[in-house]
Amino acid sequence: VFVSGALPGEKVVARIWHNAANFSRGDLVRVIVPSPHRVQPRCDLFGECGGCQYQNLAYPQQLEWKQRQVAEAFERLGGIKTRSTPAPLAQAVRLPLQDHSPHS
């Protein structure tokens, strides 16, 4: 179940709005048992604009989660092993993606 606003390992109440064969999607109603890595988002628009989806997760855990998601996607979709370099700052960073693969 993918629940917007919930963090890995949390126990939550969610309103499910989509069921597929292998997964469901839902909206967070309330957190029952929070993650020890849950933090207060810095942006007042967190949860509304979608620009900073992991702002409620401590930065070291954000890095782990994002690196795992990217690595799993590249492996699953293209059989490509990846390594990543974290941004030097936790806030206000936008970096362009450059493709250095021989496939471009």
PDB file of C-alpha atoms in Angstrom:
ATOM      1  CA  VAL A   1       0.000   0.000   0.000  1.00  0.00           C
ATOM      2  CA  PHE A   2       1.403   3.390  -1.038  1.00  0.00           C
ATOM      3  CA  VAL A   3       0.176   6.126   1.307  1.00  0.00           C
ATOM      4  CA  SER A   4       1.048   9.754   0.553  1.00  0.00           C
ATOM      5  CA  GLY A   5       2.641  11.363   3.612  1.00  0.00           C
ATOM      6  CA  ALA A   6       3.357   8.097   5.443  1.00  0.00           C
ATOM      7  CA  LEU A   7       6.943   7.045   6.072  1.00  0.00           C
ATOM      8  CA  PRO A   8       8.475   3.564   5.812  1.00  0.00           C
ATOM      9  CA  GLY A   9       7.715   1.481   8.895  1.00  0.00           C
ATOM     10  CA  GLU A  10       4.965   3.723  10.253  1.00  0.00           C
ATOM     11  CA  LYS A  11       1.637   2.390  11.441  1.00  0.00           C
ATOM     12  CA  VAL A  12      -1.087   4.613   9.970  1.00  0.00           C
ATOM     13  CA  VAL A  13      -4.775   4.906   9.232  1.00  0.00           C
ATOM     14  CA  ALA A  14      -5.249   5.509   5.512  1.00  0.00           C
ATOM     15  CA  ARG A  15      -8.164   6.021   3.154  1.00  0.00           C
ATOM     16  CA  ILE A  16      -7.629   3.704   0.180  1.00  0.00           C
ATOM     17  CA  TRP A  17      -8.724   5.233  -3.121  1.00  0.00           C
ATOM     18  CA  HIS A  18      -7.171   2.828  -5.652  1.00  0.00           C
ATOM     19  CA  ASN A  19      -6.767  -0.942  -5.669  1.00  0.00           C
ATOM     20  CA  ALA A  20      -4.766  -2.683  -8.379  1.00  0.00           C
ATOM     21  CA  ALA A  21      -3.747  -6.321  -8.722  1.00  0.00           C
ATOM     22  CA  ASN A  22      -0.407  -5.888  -6.911  1.00  0.00           C
ATOM     23  CA  PHE A  23      -0.732  -2.664  -4.915  1.00  0.00           C
ATOM     24  CA  SER A  24      -3.077  -0.070  -3.458  1.00  0.00           C
ATOM     25  CA  ARG A  25      -2.846   3.715  -3.072  1.00  0.00           C
ATOM     26  CA  GLY A  26      -4.263   5.782  -0.266  1.00  0.00           C
ATOM     27  CA  ASP A  27      -4.243   9.081   1.586  1.00  0.00           C
ATOM     28  CA  LEU A  28      -2.959   9.472   5.121  1.00  0.00           C
ATOM     29  CA  VAL A  29      -5.713   9.984   7.696  1.00  0.00           C
ATOM     30  CA  ARG A  30      -3.515   9.847  10.813  1.00  0.00           C
ATOM     31  CA  VAL A  31      -0.253   8.409  12.098  1.00  0.00           C
ATOM     32  CA  ILE A  32      -0.663   5.870  14.905  1.00  0.00           C
ATOM     33  CA  VAL A  33       3.010   4.940  15.417  1.00  0.00           C
ATOM     34  CA  PRO A  34       5.382   7.505  13.852  1.00  0.00           C
ATOM     35  CA  SER A  35       8.774   6.726  12.392  1.00  0.00           C
ATOM     36  CA  PRO A  36      11.694   7.756  14.630  1.00  0.00           C
ATOM     37  CA  HIS A  37      12.922   9.607  11.517  1.00  0.00           C
ATOM     38  CA  ARG A  38       9.783  11.744  11.096  1.00  0.00           C
ATOM     39  CA  VAL A  39      10.577  15.473  11.275  1.00  0.00           C
ATOM     40  CA  GLN A  40       8.581  18.677  10.964  1.00  0.00           C
ATOM     41  CA  PRO A  41       8.599  19.799   7.291  1.00  0.00           C
ATOM     42  CA  ARG A  42      10.302  23.174   6.734  1.00  0.00           C
ATOM     43  CA  CYS A  43       7.943  24.329   3.989  1.00  0.00           C
ATOM     44  CA  ASP A  44       4.429  25.573   4.780  1.00  0.00           C
ATOM     45  CA  LEU A  45       3.242  24.097   1.467  1.00  0.00           C
ATOM     46  CA  PHE A  46       4.470  20.580   2.235  1.00  0.00           C
ATOM     47  CA  GLY A  47       1.809  18.097   1.227  1.00  0.00           C
ATOM     48  CA  GLU A  48       0.073  20.551  -1.101  1.00  0.00           C
ATOM     49  CA  CYS A  49       2.420  21.279  -4.019  1.00  0.00           C
ATOM     50  CA  GLY A  50       4.225  17.914  -4.271  1.00  0.00           C
ATOM     51  CA  GLY A  51       7.664  19.457  -4.756  1.00  0.00           C
ATOM     52  CA  CYS A  52       9.257  18.108  -1.591  1.00  0.00           C
ATOM     53  CA  GLN A  53       7.670  14.728  -0.999  1.00  0.00           C
ATOM     54  CA  TYR A  54      10.188  13.592   1.618  1.00  0.00           C
ATOM     55  CA  GLN A  55      10.495  16.761   3.700  1.00  0.00           C
ATOM     56  CA  ASN A  56       8.895  14.985   6.679  1.00  0.00           C
ATOM     57  CA  LEU A  57      11.772  12.455   6.675  1.00  0.00           C
ATOM     58  CA  ALA A  58      15.160  13.256   8.277  1.00  0.00           C
ATOM     59  CA  TYR A  59      17.765  14.061   5.606  1.00  0.00           C
ATOM     60  CA  PRO A  60      20.058  11.014   6.114  1.00  0.00           C
ATOM     61  CA  GLN A  61      17.031   8.725   5.705  1.00  0.00           C
ATOM     62  CA  GLN A  62      15.870  10.765   2.683  1.00  0.00           C
ATOM     63  CA  LEU A  63      19.202   9.991   1.020  1.00  0.00           C
ATOM     64  CA  GLU A  64      18.922   6.270   1.780  1.00  0.00           C
ATOM     65  CA  TRP A  65      15.329   6.097   0.550  1.00  0.00           C
ATOM     66  CA  LYS A  66      15.956   8.066  -2.660  1.00  0.00           C
ATOM     67  CA  GLN A  67      19.128   6.113  -3.484  1.00  0.00           C
ATOM     68  CA  ARG A  68      17.279   2.822  -3.013  1.00  0.00           C
ATOM     69  CA  GLN A  69      14.346   3.967  -5.193  1.00  0.00           C
ATOM     70  CA  VAL A  70      16.618   5.098  -8.030  1.00  0.00           C
ATOM     71  CA  ALA A  71      18.779   1.956  -7.870  1.00  0.00           C
ATOM     72  CA  GLU A  72      15.741  -0.353  -7.851  1.00  0.00           C
ATOM     73  CA  ALA A  73      14.114   1.477 -10.782  1.00  0.00           C
ATOM     74  CA  PHE A  74      17.259   1.365 -12.943  1.00  0.00           C
ATOM     75  CA  GLU A  75      17.826  -2.302 -12.103  1.00  0.00           C
ATOM     76  CA  ARG A  76      14.200  -3.293 -12.707  1.00  0.00           C
ATOM     77  CA  LEU A  77      13.665  -1.282 -15.893  1.00  0.00           C
ATOM     78  CA  GLY A  78      17.047  -1.560 -17.572  1.00  0.00           C
ATOM     79  CA  GLY A  79      19.190  -4.036 -15.688  1.00  0.00           C
ATOM     80  CA  ILE A  80      21.527  -1.139 -14.881  1.00  0.00           C
ATOM     81  CA  LYS A  81      23.573  -0.993 -11.673  1.00  0.00           C
ATOM     82  CA  THR A  82      23.831   2.556 -10.335  1.00  0.00           C
ATOM     83  CA  ARG A  83      25.671   4.593  -7.780  1.00  0.00           C
ATOM     84  CA  SER A  84      24.617   8.043  -6.677  1.00  0.00           C
ATOM     85  CA  THR A  85      26.173  11.122  -5.133  1.00  0.00           C
ATOM     86  CA  PRO A  86      24.082  13.070  -2.619  1.00  0.00           C
ATOM     87  CA  ALA A  87      23.550  16.807  -3.008  1.00  0.00           C
ATOM     88  CA  PRO A  88      25.897  18.901  -0.849  1.00  0.00           C
ATOM     89  CA  LEU A  89      22.943  20.700   0.790  1.00  0.00           C
ATOM     90  CA  ALA A  90      19.687  19.376   2.186  1.00  0.00           C
ATOM     91  CA  GLN A  91      17.610  22.417   1.126  1.00  0.00           C
ATOM     92  CA  ALA A  92      17.141  24.570  -1.964  1.00  0.00           C
ATOM     93  CA  VAL A  93      19.113  22.333  -4.340  1.00  0.00           C
ATOM     94  CA  ARG A  94      18.179  21.670  -7.954  1.00  0.00           C
ATOM     95  CA  LEU A  95      20.669  19.741 -10.044  1.00  0.00           C
ATOM     96  CA  PRO A  96      20.269  18.797 -13.702  1.00  0.00           C
ATOM     97  CA  LEU A  97      20.435  15.124 -14.602  1.00  0.00           C
ATOM     98  CA  GLN A  98      23.119  14.300 -17.147  1.00  0.00           C
ATOM     99  CA  ASP A  99      22.982  11.040 -19.042  1.00  0.00           C
ATOM    100  CA  HIS A 100      26.472   9.613 -19.562  1.00  0.00           C
ATOM    101  CA  SER A 101      25.318   6.250 -20.857  1.00  0.00           C
ATOM    102  CA  PRO A 102      26.320   4.974 -24.300  1.00  0.00           C
ATOM    103  CA  HIS A 103      22.588   4.547 -25.100  1.00  0.00           C
ATOM    104  CA  SER A 104      21.852   8.242 -25.677  1.00  0.00           C
TER     105      SER A 104
END
